[in-house]
Amino acid sequence: MLLHEFRPGRLLVGLTALTLAAVYAGDATGSWTTPWYAVIPVLCAGLGTAGIATWVTYRIRRRAARSRSSDSTDAPASSSGSQAIR
């Protein structure tokens, strides 16, 4: 049983945040030195990749939903004569 749908964009944002936390945790413990501006390219790349992944996932799901839809093959409701037009 699937609890919720898979969202790769959210996964990438979470991995980006964990990466930045690990980098700054290593800096705080003295394992290495991290310049303050190191967050900018990592954050931009992570958010950009997450945005692209979200867009691609949206397009794939929308295309799949359109192919499963049977509403586009029937006649419109107004031409069936069941609605009164005033």
PDB file of C-alpha atoms in Angstrom:
ATOM      1  CA  MET A   1       0.000   0.000   0.000  1.00  0.00           C
ATOM      2  CA  LEU A   2       1.382   3.344  -1.052  1.00  0.00           C
ATOM      3  CA  LEU A   3       0.979   6.067   1.582  1.00  0.00           C
ATOM      4  CA  HIS A   4       1.560   8.969  -0.775  1.00  0.00           C
ATOM      5  CA  GLU A   5       2.818   9.650  -4.268  1.00  0.00           C
ATOM      6  CA  PHE A   6       6.524   9.942  -4.996  1.00  0.00           C
ATOM      7  CA  ARG A   7       7.709  13.538  -5.410  1.00  0.00           C
ATOM      8  CA  PRO A   8      11.284  13.708  -6.697  1.00  0.00           C
ATOM      9  CA  GLY A   9      11.473  17.504  -6.378  1.00  0.00           C
ATOM     10  CA  ARG A  10      10.883  17.358  -2.651  1.00  0.00           C
ATOM     11  CA  LEU A  11      13.434  14.569  -2.347  1.00  0.00           C
ATOM     12  CA  LEU A  12      16.064  16.710  -4.085  1.00  0.00           C
ATOM     13  CA  VAL A  13      15.313  19.725  -1.894  1.00  0.00           C
ATOM     14  CA  GLY A  14      15.704  17.545   1.206  1.00  0.00           C
ATOM     15  CA  LEU A  15      18.985  16.091  -0.032  1.00  0.00           C
ATOM     16  CA  THR A  16      20.257  19.594  -0.773  1.00  0.00           C
ATOM     17  CA  ALA A  17      19.394  20.729   2.749  1.00  0.00           C
ATOM     18  CA  LEU A  18      21.072  17.669   4.263  1.00  0.00           C
ATOM     19  CA  THR A  19      24.193  18.274   2.158  1.00  0.00           C
ATOM     20  CA  LEU A  20      24.435  21.875   3.309  1.00  0.00           C
ATOM     21  CA  ALA A  21      23.872  20.828   6.915  1.00  0.00           C
ATOM     22  CA  ALA A  22      26.662  18.240   6.647  1.00  0.00           C
ATOM     23  CA  VAL A  23      29.048  20.773   5.097  1.00  0.00           C
ATOM     24  CA  TYR A  24      28.455  23.317   7.835  1.00  0.00           C
ATOM     25  CA  ALA A  25      28.513  20.643  10.556  1.00  0.00           C
ATOM     26  CA  GLY A  26      31.954  19.628   9.356  1.00  0.00           C
ATOM     27  CA  ASP A  27      33.002  23.264   9.449  1.00  0.00           C
ATOM     28  CA  ALA A  28      31.625  23.667  12.983  1.00  0.00           C
ATOM     29  CA  THR A  29      33.505  20.645  14.285  1.00  0.00           C
ATOM     30  CA  GLY A  30      36.739  21.825  12.696  1.00  0.00           C
ATOM     31  CA  SER A  31      37.084  18.958  10.223  1.00  0.00           C
ATOM     32  CA  TRP A  32      37.429  21.407   7.346  1.00  0.00           C
ATOM     33  CA  THR A  33      36.946  25.069   6.560  1.00  0.00           C
ATOM     34  CA  THR A  34      33.927  26.135   4.541  1.00  0.00           C
ATOM     35  CA  PRO A  35      33.680  29.686   3.177  1.00  0.00           C
ATOM     36  CA  TRP A  36      30.381  31.461   3.818  1.00  0.00           C
ATOM     37  CA  TYR A  37      29.615  31.812   0.100  1.00  0.00           C
ATOM     38  CA  ALA A  38      29.804  28.040  -0.549  1.00  0.00           C
ATOM     39  CA  VAL A  39      26.089  27.742   0.162  1.00  0.00           C
ATOM     40  CA  ILE A  40      25.081  29.815  -2.883  1.00  0.00           C
ATOM     41  CA  PRO A  41      26.107  27.484  -5.749  1.00  0.00           C
ATOM     42  CA  VAL A  42      25.043  24.323  -3.887  1.00  0.00           C
ATOM     43  CA  LEU A  43      21.652  25.792  -2.994  1.00  0.00           C
ATOM     44  CA  CYS A  44      21.025  27.171  -6.488  1.00  0.00           C
ATOM     45  CA  ALA A  45      21.990  23.896  -8.149  1.00  0.00           C
ATOM     46  CA  GLY A  46      19.845  21.867  -5.753  1.00  0.00           C
ATOM     47  CA  LEU A  47      16.771  24.068  -6.093  1.00  0.00           C
ATOM     48  CA  GLY A  48      17.168  24.289  -9.866  1.00  0.00           C
ATOM     49  CA  THR A  49      17.441  20.536 -10.199  1.00  0.00           C
ATOM     50  CA  ALA A  50      14.422  20.079  -7.932  1.00  0.00           C
ATOM     51  CA  GLY A  51      12.411  22.512 -10.031  1.00  0.00           C
ATOM     52  CA  ILE A  52      13.267  20.682 -13.241  1.00  0.00           C
ATOM     53  CA  ALA A  53      12.447  17.311 -11.666  1.00  0.00           C
ATOM     54  CA  THR A  54       9.097  18.631 -10.441  1.00  0.00           C
ATOM     55  CA  TRP A  55       8.238  20.030 -13.871  1.00  0.00           C
ATOM     56  CA  VAL A  56       9.162  16.770 -15.632  1.00  0.00           C
ATOM     57  CA  THR A  57       7.127  14.740 -13.137  1.00  0.00           C
ATOM     58  CA  TYR A  58       4.136  17.049 -13.615  1.00  0.00           C
ATOM     59  CA  ARG A  59       4.306  16.717 -17.402  1.00  0.00           C
ATOM     60  CA  ILE A  60       4.562  12.908 -17.223  1.00  0.00           C
ATOM     61  CA  ARG A  61       1.611  12.615 -14.838  1.00  0.00           C
ATOM     62  CA  ARG A  62      -0.487  15.040 -16.873  1.00  0.00           C
ATOM     63  CA  ARG A  63       0.202  13.128 -20.087  1.00  0.00           C
ATOM     64  CA  ALA A  64      -0.698   9.845 -18.394  1.00  0.00           C
ATOM     65  CA  ALA A  65      -3.933  11.324 -17.037  1.00  0.00           C
ATOM     66  CA  ARG A  66      -4.887  12.607 -20.476  1.00  0.00           C
ATOM     67  CA  SER A  67      -4.326   9.228 -22.063  1.00  0.00           C
ATOM     68  CA  ARG A  68      -6.527   7.551 -19.426  1.00  0.00           C
ATOM     69  CA  SER A  69      -9.310  10.109 -19.789  1.00  0.00           C
ATOM     70  CA  SER A  70     -12.386   8.998 -21.695  1.00  0.00           C
ATOM     71  CA  ASP A  71     -14.229  12.319 -21.445  1.00  0.00           C
ATOM     72  CA  SER A  72     -12.638  13.708 -24.600  1.00  0.00           C
ATOM     73  CA  THR A  73     -14.174  10.979 -26.796  1.00  0.00           C
ATOM     74  CA  ASP A  74     -17.849  11.575 -25.926  1.00  0.00           C
ATOM     75  CA  ALA A  75     -20.103  14.296 -27.246  1.00  0.00           C
ATOM     76  CA  PRO A  76     -20.350  17.480 -25.187  1.00  0.00           C
ATOM     77  CA  ALA A  77     -23.177  17.569 -22.648  1.00  0.00           C
ATOM     78  CA  SER A  78     -24.939  20.511 -24.302  1.00  0.00           C
ATOM     79  CA  SER A  79     -25.424  18.681 -27.618  1.00  0.00           C
ATOM     80  CA  SER A  80     -27.202  15.732 -26.033  1.00  0.00           C
ATOM     81  CA  GLY A  81     -30.374  17.763 -25.455  1.00  0.00           C
ATOM     82  CA  SER A  82     -30.609  17.006 -21.755  1.00  0.00           C
ATOM     83  CA  GLN A  83     -29.964  20.613 -20.680  1.00  0.00           C
ATOM     84  CA  ALA A  84     -32.446  23.405 -21.230  1.00  0.00           C
ATOM     85  CA  ILE A  85     -30.863  26.403 -22.952  1.00  0.00           C
ATOM     86  CA  ARG A  86     -32.545  29.715 -22.188  1.00  0.00           C
TER      87      ARG A  86
END
